Amino acid sequence: MKRNRSVKIVATLGPASDDIKTIRRLFDAGADVFRLNMSHGDHSDVARRHEIIRQVEKEVSRPIGILADLQGPKIRCGTFRNQSEKLRRGQRFRFDLSDEPGDADRVGLPHREVFTALRPGATLLANDGRIRFTILDSGADFAECEVLNSGPISDRKGINIPDVVLPLAALSGKDRIDLEFACNLGIDWLALSFVQRAGDILEARELAGSRALIMAKIEKPAALESFASILEAVDGIMVARGDLGVEMPIHEIPPVQKRMIRSCRAAAKPVIVATQMLESMVSSPVPTRAEVSDVATAIYEGADAVMLSAESAAGKHPVASVRMMHNVAIAAESDPTFRQVIEASRRGKRETVADAITLAAREIAETTDVKAICCFTHSGTTAYLVARERPKVSTIVITPFEGIARRLCLLWGAHCVVSNVVHSFDEAVAEASATVCAEQFGGAGDRVIILAGVPFNVSGTTNIIRVAELDD
């Protein structure tokens, strides 16, 4: 199936999208990658959804990417004697290590390591940021706080501590088990939650090995401070605006999102914009105008992918949500100003032969009449470099490896095709010509750009560019 857009759509699966009919409809509506949320459902649920995706993949004869999203360490308060309490602005409230049920004056916080990092003046948030506390005093087993705004707090609500780097590993015990399970299933990407520093990536990288690529979810202010080193350490970035919007002033999210997208583009690494993109469609058949503009903004900025969460996983209109996102993308990319914005925001170092080759391919596509850029790749590197250029013509990624094709489904503009192994440039030209025609990107007499490397079947050797005319 040929998509008439470059940005990709990631759809989260859940109770509302749990059968082969619905998942097939999500793909037909525009989903390119499916997200399996390891925070919800057990391993049997995840395995069943994975199997269905692969069944759909066979039906449509197109590679489909799968992203497993690890839960990460969650900081939650304990329980309350009355299940909940109403806190008043200005009152004192204490968090401690006691497992006794809480009341209007205190509650347990069963995370000893958190208390070691707290300091007076730090901010603590509860219930998705609805209640704010400032820490007046703290020790090895307590934090004495002042309530900054009135509101309810109840059993096991999430706790955020935005301005402190917490001594917590990015992988919990559950995450390690989930990671091994997901990699053994054959997923393509692992999204790592609660990343604070580049070092948080190392354990996941060691455990996953070559079985999956690693994506860092940016959802803490500490991650923004270390963003350059995190970006260097990972294969991709997810702008996770939900928790990020809780932990920092919400009006700062748009410029932060823009900077992260541009940095990822410059580094030739894919970036997903996620969370609450079409949130009202969880219950409504149509989104708000503001939500549509939000999706379009991410597309104009050049994000590789936009993601649906609850909209497709638990909402009433999962297929309509994907179709809406697809239609917004078509409209945005059809706008003449889209190319102006994309071209004005290009940057990044180009230091290698492969950089020069892919830059030349984009410039040839801008100055001559070609139908597509065909890049042969073993590792995916050439495809990433072509995507960084954001060319105005379609990019057909040709690889003999099904796993590489699936991973590259997340990449801006990449139409991935699994091919036979080619052994010479003449074979590559023939394979590219046949693929362009079979995938309906062009026909006899049309011209395409072909990128490849000699010697063939060796990663990282992109050194040939040719403009070829398609045969009859």
Tab-separated table of C-alpha atoms in Angstrom:
chain	number	residue	atom	x	y	z
A	1	MET	CA	0.000	0.000	0.000
A	2	LYS	CA	1.425	3.349	-1.077
A	3	ARG	CA	0.941	6.212	1.406
A	4	ASN	CA	0.575	9.661	-0.103
A	5	ARG	CA	2.383	11.312	2.793
A	6	SER	CA	5.833	11.326	4.363
A	7	VAL	CA	5.112	11.602	8.096
A	8	LYS	CA	4.349	8.269	9.774
A	9	ILE	CA	1.502	7.386	12.132
A	10	VAL	CA	2.006	5.315	15.287
A	11	ALA	CA	-1.176	3.782	16.732
A	12	THR	CA	-1.298	2.309	20.246
A	13	LEU	CA	-3.186	-0.964	20.613
A	14	GLY	CA	-5.430	-1.729	23.561
A	15	PRO	CA	-8.932	-2.907	24.496
A	16	ALA	CA	-10.513	-0.857	21.697
A	17	SER	CA	-8.171	-2.319	19.055
A	18	ASP	CA	-7.674	-5.897	20.102
A	19	ASP	CA	-8.768	-8.041	17.170
A	20	ILE	CA	-7.477	-8.676	13.683
A	21	LYS	CA	-10.379	-6.909	11.970
A	22	THR	CA	-9.799	-3.659	13.871
A	23	ILE	CA	-6.020	-3.779	13.567
A	24	ARG	CA	-6.326	-4.353	9.821
A	25	ARG	CA	-8.700	-1.380	9.609
A	26	LEU	CA	-6.199	0.739	11.553
A	27	PHE	CA	-3.505	-0.149	9.027
A	28	ASP	CA	-5.795	0.568	6.086
A	29	ALA	CA	-6.715	3.928	7.660
A	30	GLY	CA	-3.052	4.907	7.841
A	31	ALA	CA	-1.191	3.320	10.767
A	32	ASP	CA	2.435	2.549	9.849
A	33	VAL	CA	3.711	1.405	13.251
A	34	PHE	CA	1.855	-0.173	16.173
A	35	ARG	CA	2.727	0.567	19.797
A	36	LEU	CA	2.400	-2.130	22.449
A	37	ASN	CA	2.140	-0.475	25.866
A	38	MET	CA	3.836	-2.715	28.426
A	39	SER	CA	2.138	-0.768	31.251
A	40	HIS	CA	-1.227	-2.346	30.408
A	41	GLY	CA	-2.159	-5.980	29.918
A	42	ASP	CA	-0.082	-9.067	30.600
A	43	HIS	CA	2.403	-10.839	28.357
A	44	SER	CA	-0.280	-12.995	26.789
A	45	ASP	CA	-2.130	-9.851	25.643
A	46	VAL	CA	1.072	-8.409	24.176
A	47	ALA	CA	1.945	-11.684	22.417
A	48	ARG	CA	-1.528	-11.981	20.923
A	49	ARG	CA	-1.458	-8.424	19.554
A	50	HIS	CA	2.023	-8.982	18.174
A	51	GLU	CA	0.862	-12.107	16.377
A	52	ILE	CA	-2.141	-10.282	14.902
A	53	ILE	CA	0.097	-7.488	13.580
A	54	ARG	CA	2.292	-10.032	11.850
A	55	GLN	CA	-0.814	-11.676	10.376
A	56	VAL	CA	-1.938	-8.315	9.001
A	57	GLU	CA	1.584	-7.777	7.659
A	58	LYS	CA	1.292	-10.981	5.635
A	59	GLU	CA	-2.168	-10.020	4.362
A	60	VAL	CA	-1.075	-6.618	3.075
A	61	SER	CA	2.419	-7.700	1.960
A	62	ARG	CA	3.926	-4.620	3.585
A	63	PRO	CA	6.428	-4.422	6.470
A	64	ILE	CA	4.860	-3.048	9.676
A	65	GLY	CA	6.898	-1.704	12.580
A	66	ILE	CA	6.184	-2.618	16.211
A	67	LEU	CA	7.193	-0.412	19.145
A	68	ALA	CA	7.167	-1.872	22.673
A	69	ASP	CA	6.860	0.893	25.270
A	70	LEU	CA	8.366	-0.041	28.648
A	71	GLN	CA	6.643	1.270	31.761
A	72	GLY	CA	9.694	2.567	33.607
A	73	PRO	CA	9.920	3.104	37.360
A	74	LYS	CA	6.737	4.672	38.692
A	75	ILE	CA	6.777	6.717	41.892
A	76	ARG	CA	3.465	6.416	43.722
A	77	CYS	CA	2.278	7.337	47.197
A	78	GLY	CA	0.779	4.757	49.550
A	79	THR	CA	-2.852	4.284	50.527
A	80	PHE	CA	-5.160	6.409	52.697
A	81	ARG	CA	-7.319	5.280	55.562
A	82	ASN	CA	-10.325	6.871	53.834
A	83	GLN	CA	-9.080	6.142	50.279
A	84	SER	CA	-8.681	9.901	49.677
A	85	GLU	CA	-8.195	13.234	51.416
A	86	LYS	CA	-8.792	16.864	50.495
A	87	LEU	CA	-5.685	18.965	51.059
A	88	ARG	CA	-5.863	22.703	51.687
A	89	ARG	CA	-3.539	25.371	50.378
A	90	GLY	CA	-1.015	26.427	52.997
A	91	GLN	CA	-1.302	23.334	55.182
A	92	ARG	CA	1.625	21.097	56.116
A	93	PHE	CA	1.761	17.589	54.688
A	94	ARG	CA	4.358	14.887	55.229
A	95	PHE	CA	5.592	12.047	53.021
A	96	ASP	CA	7.427	9.254	54.825
A	97	LEU	CA	8.461	5.610	54.622
A	98	SER	CA	5.770	4.297	56.939
A	99	ASP	CA	3.403	1.720	55.470
A	100	GLU	CA	0.585	2.880	57.746
A	101	PRO	CA	-2.479	4.201	55.846
A	102	GLY	CA	-2.346	7.942	55.306
A	103	ASP	CA	-4.619	10.735	56.526
A	104	ALA	CA	-5.008	14.484	56.049
A	105	ASP	CA	-1.523	15.123	57.470
A	106	ARG	CA	0.698	12.403	55.934
A	107	VAL	CA	1.025	9.441	53.586
A	108	GLY	CA	3.672	6.864	52.822
A	109	LEU	CA	6.036	7.194	49.885
A	110	PRO	CA	7.655	3.749	49.577
A	111	HIS	CA	10.750	4.867	47.673
A	112	ARG	CA	13.691	5.248	50.043
A	113	GLU	CA	16.003	6.317	47.251
A	114	VAL	CA	13.789	9.326	46.503
A	115	PHE	CA	14.238	10.818	49.975
A	116	THR	CA	18.021	10.766	49.606
A	117	ALA	CA	17.746	13.122	46.614
A	118	LEU	CA	15.198	15.584	47.993
A	119	ARG	CA	16.177	18.997	49.267
A	120	PRO	CA	14.324	22.005	50.766
A	121	GLY	CA	12.831	24.218	48.091
A	122	ALA	CA	12.272	21.406	45.599
A	123	THR	CA	8.826	20.927	44.069
A	124	LEU	CA	6.800	17.759	44.451
A	125	LEU	CA	3.683	17.073	42.372
A	126	ALA	CA	0.832	14.615	42.932
A	127	ASN	CA	-2.148	13.450	40.891
A	128	ASP	CA	-0.753	14.441	37.463
A	129	GLY	CA	0.391	17.782	38.800
A	130	ARG	CA	-3.002	18.827	40.156
A	131	ILE	CA	-1.522	19.262	43.641
A	132	ARG	CA	1.804	21.010	44.121
A	133	PHE	CA	3.981	20.886	47.194
A	134	THR	CA	7.176	22.689	48.123
A	135	ILE	CA	9.573	20.804	50.363
A	136	LEU	CA	10.325	22.604	53.630
A	137	ASP	CA	12.539	19.956	55.214
A	138	SER	CA	13.657	16.459	54.314
A	139	GLY	CA	15.701	13.574	55.607
A	140	ALA	CA	16.513	9.964	54.871
A	141	ASP	CA	12.935	8.858	55.571
A	142	PHE	CA	10.674	11.919	55.324
A	143	ALA	CA	9.808	15.088	53.433
A	144	GLU	CA	7.915	17.858	55.214
A	145	CYS	CA	5.969	19.911	52.667
A	146	GLU	CA	3.681	22.889	52.266
A	147	VAL	CA	0.622	22.433	50.035
A	148	LEU	CA	0.613	25.117	47.324
A	149	ASN	CA	-2.905	24.539	45.988
A	150	SER	CA	-5.998	22.800	47.300
A	151	GLY	CA	-7.179	19.509	45.857
A	152	PRO	CA	-7.790	15.798	46.408
A	153	ILE	CA	-5.152	13.114	46.805
A	154	SER	CA	-6.020	9.432	46.859
A	155	ASP	CA	-4.563	5.933	46.970
A	156	ARG	CA	-1.420	5.240	44.943
A	157	LYS	CA	-1.425	8.477	42.971
A	158	GLY	CA	1.637	9.171	40.858
A	159	ILE	CA	4.278	11.485	42.274
A	160	ASN	CA	6.513	13.712	40.132
A	161	ILE	CA	9.629	15.523	41.315
A	162	PRO	CA	10.591	17.692	38.336
A	163	ASP	CA	13.609	19.654	39.542
A	164	VAL	CA	15.584	16.782	41.070
A	165	VAL	CA	17.633	14.135	39.265
A	166	LEU	CA	16.433	11.000	41.012
A	167	PRO	CA	18.786	8.088	41.755
A	168	LEU	CA	16.509	5.626	39.975
A	169	ALA	CA	17.456	3.240	37.197
A	170	ALA	CA	15.506	3.777	33.982
A	171	LEU	CA	14.737	0.035	33.956
A	172	SER	CA	12.741	-1.458	36.805
A	173	GLY	CA	12.649	-5.180	37.522
A	174	LYS	CA	9.396	-5.377	35.575
A	175	ASP	CA	11.003	-3.537	32.665
A	176	ARG	CA	13.856	-6.027	32.445
A	177	ILE	CA	11.409	-8.910	32.255
A	178	ASP	CA	9.232	-7.048	29.728
A	179	LEU	CA	12.265	-6.122	27.613
A	180	GLU	CA	13.416	-9.716	27.309
A	181	PHE	CA	9.900	-10.893	26.511
A	182	ALA	CA	9.355	-8.201	23.861
A	183	CYS	CA	12.733	-8.792	22.207
A	184	ASN	CA	12.104	-12.523	22.056
A	185	LEU	CA	8.771	-11.819	20.377
A	186	GLY	CA	10.547	-9.906	17.638
A	187	ILE	CA	9.532	-6.285	18.184
A	188	ASP	CA	11.460	-3.606	16.291
A	189	TRP	CA	11.760	-0.664	18.708
A	190	LEU	CA	11.931	-0.373	22.502
A	191	ALA	CA	10.744	2.895	24.063
A	192	LEU	CA	12.537	3.555	27.343
A	193	SER	CA	10.649	5.579	29.981
A	194	PHE	CA	11.996	7.853	32.709
A	195	VAL	CA	15.265	8.627	30.887
A	196	GLN	CA	17.227	11.285	32.779
A	197	ARG	CA	20.748	10.907	31.382
A	198	ALA	CA	22.629	9.143	28.594
A	199	GLY	CA	23.780	6.469	31.003
A	200	ASP	CA	20.177	5.316	31.399
A	201	ILE	CA	20.362	3.974	27.846
A	202	LEU	CA	23.298	1.639	28.426
A	203	GLU	CA	21.540	-1.124	30.335
A	204	ALA	CA	18.705	-1.330	27.810
A	205	ARG	CA	21.231	-1.381	24.976
A	206	GLU	CA	23.165	-4.231	26.590
A	207	LEU	CA	20.031	-6.264	27.289
A	208	ALA	CA	18.450	-5.736	23.861
A	209	GLY	CA	21.654	-6.145	21.873
A	210	SER	CA	20.917	-6.111	18.160
A	211	ARG	CA	17.378	-7.418	18.639
A	212	ALA	CA	15.710	-3.976	18.801
A	213	LEU	CA	16.497	-0.292	18.425
A	214	ILE	CA	16.254	1.943	21.497
A	215	MET	CA	14.048	5.012	21.703
A	216	ALA	CA	14.319	7.449	24.617
A	217	LYS	CA	11.110	9.012	25.898
A	218	ILE	CA	11.804	12.596	26.900
A	219	GLU	CA	9.443	13.252	29.804
A	220	LYS	CA	11.598	14.839	32.514
A	221	PRO	CA	13.322	18.241	32.684
A	222	ALA	CA	16.573	16.464	33.592
A	223	ALA	CA	16.452	14.763	30.189
A	224	LEU	CA	16.258	18.141	28.474
A	225	GLU	CA	19.406	19.258	30.259
A	226	SER	CA	21.205	16.146	28.978
A	227	PHE	CA	19.424	15.997	25.636
A	228	ALA	CA	22.510	16.248	23.409
A	229	SER	CA	24.214	13.269	25.064
A	230	ILE	CA	20.953	11.277	25.193
A	231	LEU	CA	20.389	11.874	21.474
A	232	GLU	CA	23.883	10.659	20.704
A	233	ALA	CA	23.315	7.464	22.727
A	234	VAL	CA	19.925	6.379	21.311
A	235	ASP	CA	18.453	5.389	17.963
A	236	GLY	CA	15.369	7.612	18.220
A	237	ILE	CA	13.485	10.077	20.422
A	238	MET	CA	9.883	10.285	21.609
A	239	VAL	CA	8.679	13.722	22.722
A	240	ALA	CA	6.441	12.440	25.538
A	241	ARG	CA	4.484	15.591	26.243
A	242	GLY	CA	2.178	14.106	28.901
A	243	ASP	CA	4.603	13.742	31.801
A	244	LEU	CA	6.795	16.517	30.410
A	245	GLY	CA	3.807	18.855	30.652
A	246	VAL	CA	3.307	17.856	34.284
A	247	GLU	CA	6.921	18.332	35.289
A	248	MET	CA	7.570	21.702	33.639
A	249	PRO	CA	5.472	24.802	32.843
A	250	ILE	CA	3.107	23.699	30.112
A	251	HIS	CA	3.641	26.860	28.059
A	252	GLU	CA	7.282	25.859	27.586
A	253	ILE	CA	6.409	22.591	25.818
A	254	PRO	CA	5.951	23.986	22.241
A	255	PRO	CA	9.425	25.554	21.948
A	256	VAL	CA	11.000	22.513	23.625
A	257	GLN	CA	9.227	20.258	21.114
A	258	LYS	CA	10.463	22.351	18.203
A	259	ARG	CA	14.069	22.286	19.413
A	260	MET	CA	14.047	18.523	19.947
A	261	ILE	CA	12.609	17.846	16.494
A	262	ARG	CA	15.250	20.003	14.813
A	263	SER	CA	18.041	18.364	16.800
A	264	CYS	CA	16.818	14.900	15.810
A	265	ARG	CA	16.570	15.879	12.170
A	266	ALA	CA	20.112	17.257	12.230
A	267	ALA	CA	21.357	14.011	13.802
A	268	ALA	CA	19.458	11.885	11.245
A	269	LYS	CA	17.540	10.089	13.993
A	270	PRO	CA	13.758	9.578	13.959
A	271	VAL	CA	11.559	11.550	16.344
A	272	ILE	CA	7.960	10.847	17.404
A	273	VAL	CA	5.653	13.521	18.816
A	274	ALA	CA	3.283	11.867	21.270
A	275	THR	CA	0.518	12.318	23.858
A	276	GLN	CA	-2.938	13.898	23.654
A	277	MET	CA	-2.673	14.716	19.958
A	278	LEU	CA	-6.350	13.959	19.279
A	279	GLU	CA	-7.379	13.399	22.909
A	280	SER	CA	-11.021	14.464	22.484
A	281	MET	CA	-11.500	11.600	20.008
A	282	VAL	CA	-11.334	9.183	22.928
A	283	SER	CA	-15.034	9.984	23.244
A	284	SER	CA	-15.888	12.299	20.339
A	285	PRO	CA	-16.071	11.305	16.650
A	286	VAL	CA	-14.304	14.562	15.706
A	287	PRO	CA	-11.319	16.334	17.286
A	288	THR	CA	-11.102	19.960	18.355
A	289	ARG	CA	-9.636	22.531	15.989
A	290	ALA	CA	-6.776	23.047	18.429
A	291	GLU	CA	-5.902	19.336	18.313
A	292	VAL	CA	-5.858	19.337	14.527
A	293	SER	CA	-3.534	22.349	14.606
A	294	ASP	CA	-1.312	20.563	17.125
A	295	VAL	CA	-0.906	17.550	14.836
A	296	ALA	CA	-0.272	19.812	11.847
A	297	THR	CA	2.357	21.775	13.786
A	298	ALA	CA	4.365	18.613	14.461
A	299	ILE	CA	4.153	17.736	10.764
A	300	TYR	CA	5.275	21.200	9.644
A	301	GLU	CA	8.202	20.944	12.054
A	302	GLY	CA	9.314	17.781	10.253
A	303	ALA	CA	8.627	15.115	12.880
A	304	ASP	CA	9.141	11.596	11.569
A	305	ALA	CA	5.952	10.353	13.215
A	306	VAL	CA	2.920	11.437	15.209
A	307	MET	CA	1.376	9.075	17.725
A	308	LEU	CA	-2.052	8.151	19.020
A	309	SER	CA	-2.316	6.811	22.571
A	310	ALA	CA	-5.684	6.389	24.283
A	311	GLU	CA	-7.427	7.506	21.083
A	312	SER	CA	-6.649	4.205	19.352
A	313	ALA	CA	-6.086	2.011	22.419
A	314	ALA	CA	-9.161	2.678	24.538
A	315	GLY	CA	-11.270	5.269	22.739
A	316	LYS	CA	-14.630	4.915	21.044
A	317	HIS	CA	-13.284	5.839	17.595
A	318	PRO	CA	-9.880	4.188	17.052
A	319	VAL	CA	-10.110	3.861	13.256
A	320	ALA	CA	-11.549	7.347	12.819
A	321	SER	CA	-8.679	8.729	14.925
A	322	VAL	CA	-6.073	7.200	12.613
A	323	ARG	CA	-7.981	8.344	9.541
A	324	MET	CA	-8.193	11.885	10.938
A	325	MET	CA	-4.458	11.988	11.609
A	326	HIS	CA	-3.831	10.684	8.086
A	327	ASN	CA	-6.068	13.376	6.570
A	328	VAL	CA	-4.387	16.135	8.593
A	329	ALA	CA	-1.017	14.913	7.332
A	330	ILE	CA	-2.175	14.882	3.704
A	331	ALA	CA	-3.525	18.425	4.034
A	332	ALA	CA	-0.410	19.766	5.738
A	333	GLU	CA	2.042	18.188	3.319
A	334	SER	CA	-0.020	19.379	0.341
A	335	ASP	CA	0.255	22.978	1.511
A	336	PRO	CA	2.841	24.907	-0.569
A	337	THR	CA	4.257	26.448	2.601
A	338	PHE	CA	5.078	22.969	3.950
A	339	ARG	CA	8.099	22.648	1.655
A	340	GLN	CA	9.174	26.196	2.505
A	341	VAL	CA	9.150	25.428	6.233
A	342	ILE	CA	10.932	22.085	5.811
A	343	GLU	CA	13.632	23.541	3.573
A	344	ALA	CA	14.201	26.540	5.834
A	345	SER	CA	14.763	24.297	8.854
A	346	ARG	CA	17.425	21.984	7.393
A	347	ARG	CA	20.692	21.829	9.286
A	348	GLY	CA	23.289	19.340	10.448
A	349	LYS	CA	26.879	18.401	9.747
A	350	ARG	CA	27.680	16.587	6.519
A	351	GLU	CA	31.151	15.128	6.771
A	352	THR	CA	31.155	11.731	5.046
A	353	VAL	CA	30.860	10.399	1.519
A	354	ALA	CA	27.411	9.019	2.396
A	355	ASP	CA	26.366	12.496	3.623
A	356	ALA	CA	27.495	14.015	0.325
A	357	ILE	CA	25.779	11.328	-1.744
A	358	THR	CA	22.411	11.751	-0.018
A	359	LEU	CA	22.676	15.557	-0.173
A	360	ALA	CA	23.353	15.285	-3.904
A	361	ALA	CA	20.339	13.000	-4.315
A	362	ARG	CA	18.076	15.568	-2.719
A	363	GLU	CA	19.468	18.392	-4.856
A	364	ILE	CA	19.067	16.359	-8.047
A	365	ALA	CA	15.468	15.613	-7.057
A	366	GLU	CA	14.852	19.346	-6.590
A	367	THR	CA	16.269	20.336	-9.975
A	368	THR	CA	15.249	17.508	-12.301
A	369	ASP	CA	12.147	15.482	-12.998
A	370	VAL	CA	12.607	12.249	-11.044
A	371	LYS	CA	9.876	10.119	-9.498
A	372	ALA	CA	11.691	8.693	-6.480
A	373	ILE	CA	14.966	8.127	-4.676
A	374	CYS	CA	15.752	4.409	-4.360
A	375	CYS	CA	18.278	3.591	-1.670
A	376	PHE	CA	19.712	0.148	-1.093
A	377	THR	CA	20.618	-0.461	2.533
A	378	HIS	CA	21.762	-3.274	4.796
A	379	SER	CA	21.792	-1.459	8.131
A	380	GLY	CA	19.409	1.434	7.436
A	381	THR	CA	22.071	4.160	7.606
A	382	THR	CA	21.551	5.358	4.034
A	383	ALA	CA	17.805	5.607	4.621
A	384	TYR	CA	18.343	7.741	7.756
A	385	LEU	CA	20.594	10.113	5.821
A	386	VAL	CA	18.114	10.427	2.953
A	387	ALA	CA	15.293	11.109	5.430
A	388	ARG	CA	17.371	13.844	7.078
A	389	GLU	CA	17.353	15.714	3.773
A	390	ARG	CA	13.512	15.591	3.682
A	391	PRO	CA	13.465	15.291	-0.159
A	392	LYS	CA	10.394	16.381	-2.081
A	393	VAL	CA	10.094	13.046	-3.915
A	394	SER	CA	9.273	9.645	-2.458
A	395	THR	CA	12.030	7.562	-0.885
A	396	ILE	CA	11.935	3.833	-1.629
A	397	VAL	CA	14.084	1.914	0.832
A	398	ILE	CA	15.183	-1.448	-0.581
A	399	THR	CA	16.718	-4.008	1.763
A	400	PRO	CA	17.054	-7.803	1.789
A	401	PHE	CA	16.327	-7.855	5.533
A	402	GLU	CA	12.750	-7.926	6.768
A	403	GLY	CA	13.793	-6.709	10.218
A	404	ILE	CA	15.504	-3.609	8.804
A	405	ALA	CA	12.457	-2.821	6.655
A	406	ARG	CA	10.221	-3.013	9.738
A	407	ARG	CA	12.463	-0.712	11.761
A	408	LEU	CA	12.538	1.866	8.978
A	409	CYS	CA	8.730	2.029	8.827
A	410	LEU	CA	9.080	4.764	11.449
A	411	LEU	CA	11.259	6.925	9.212
A	412	TRP	CA	9.992	10.048	7.472
A	413	GLY	CA	9.182	9.398	3.827
A	414	ALA	CA	10.445	5.814	3.792
A	415	HIS	CA	8.491	3.328	1.691
A	416	CYS	CA	10.172	0.078	2.699
A	417	VAL	CA	10.472	-2.928	0.412
A	418	VAL	CA	12.057	-6.302	1.136
A	419	SER	CA	14.036	-7.402	-1.916
A	420	ASN	CA	16.304	-10.133	-3.119
A	421	VAL	CA	20.019	-9.767	-2.406
A	422	VAL	CA	21.751	-7.903	-5.229
A	423	HIS	CA	25.405	-8.491	-6.081
A	424	SER	CA	26.213	-5.741	-8.571
A	425	PHE	CA	25.149	-2.248	-9.512
A	426	ASP	CA	23.501	-3.513	-12.700
A	427	GLU	CA	21.386	-5.842	-10.564
A	428	ALA	CA	20.569	-2.916	-8.264
A	429	VAL	CA	19.350	-0.816	-11.201
A	430	ALA	CA	17.153	-3.673	-12.401
A	431	GLU	CA	15.791	-4.310	-8.913
A	432	ALA	CA	15.073	-0.599	-8.354
A	433	SER	CA	13.305	-0.279	-11.719
A	434	ALA	CA	11.116	-3.314	-11.032
A	435	THR	CA	10.315	-2.080	-7.518
A	436	VAL	CA	9.351	1.435	-8.610
A	437	CYS	CA	6.948	0.050	-11.196
A	438	ALA	CA	5.522	-2.673	-8.945
A	439	GLU	CA	4.946	-0.205	-6.088
A	440	GLN	CA	3.329	2.282	-8.513
A	441	PHE	CA	5.753	5.161	-8.019
A	442	GLY	CA	6.562	5.405	-11.717
A	443	GLY	CA	6.501	3.697	-15.094
A	444	ALA	CA	8.418	3.210	-18.307
A	445	GLY	CA	10.360	6.307	-19.327
A	446	ASP	CA	10.334	7.868	-15.868
A	447	ARG	CA	13.612	8.580	-14.106
A	448	VAL	CA	14.671	7.627	-10.587
A	449	ILE	CA	17.727	8.250	-8.438
A	450	ILE	CA	19.519	5.129	-7.232
A	451	LEU	CA	21.833	5.124	-4.212
A	452	ALA	CA	24.009	2.125	-3.413
A	453	GLY	CA	27.445	1.105	-2.241
A	454	VAL	CA	30.321	-0.896	-3.616
A	455	PRO	CA	31.258	-3.470	-2.510
A	456	PHE	CA	27.660	-4.693	-2.277
A	457	ASN	CA	26.198	-6.304	0.824
A	458	VAL	CA	28.537	-4.394	3.142
A	459	SER	CA	27.026	-1.894	5.591
A	460	GLY	CA	28.177	1.725	5.509
A	461	THR	CA	29.553	1.834	1.956
A	462	THR	CA	27.138	4.229	0.223
A	463	ASN	CA	29.290	5.710	-2.540
A	464	ILE	CA	27.321	5.543	-5.814
A	465	ILE	CA	24.540	7.764	-7.143
A	466	ARG	CA	22.915	7.301	-10.538
A	467	VAL	CA	19.927	8.724	-12.351
A	468	ALA	CA	18.324	5.853	-14.265
A	469	GLU	CA	15.465	5.688	-16.731
A	470	LEU	CA	12.871	2.986	-16.169
A	471	ASP	CA	12.611	0.335	-18.867
A	472	ASP	CA	9.449	-0.759	-20.612
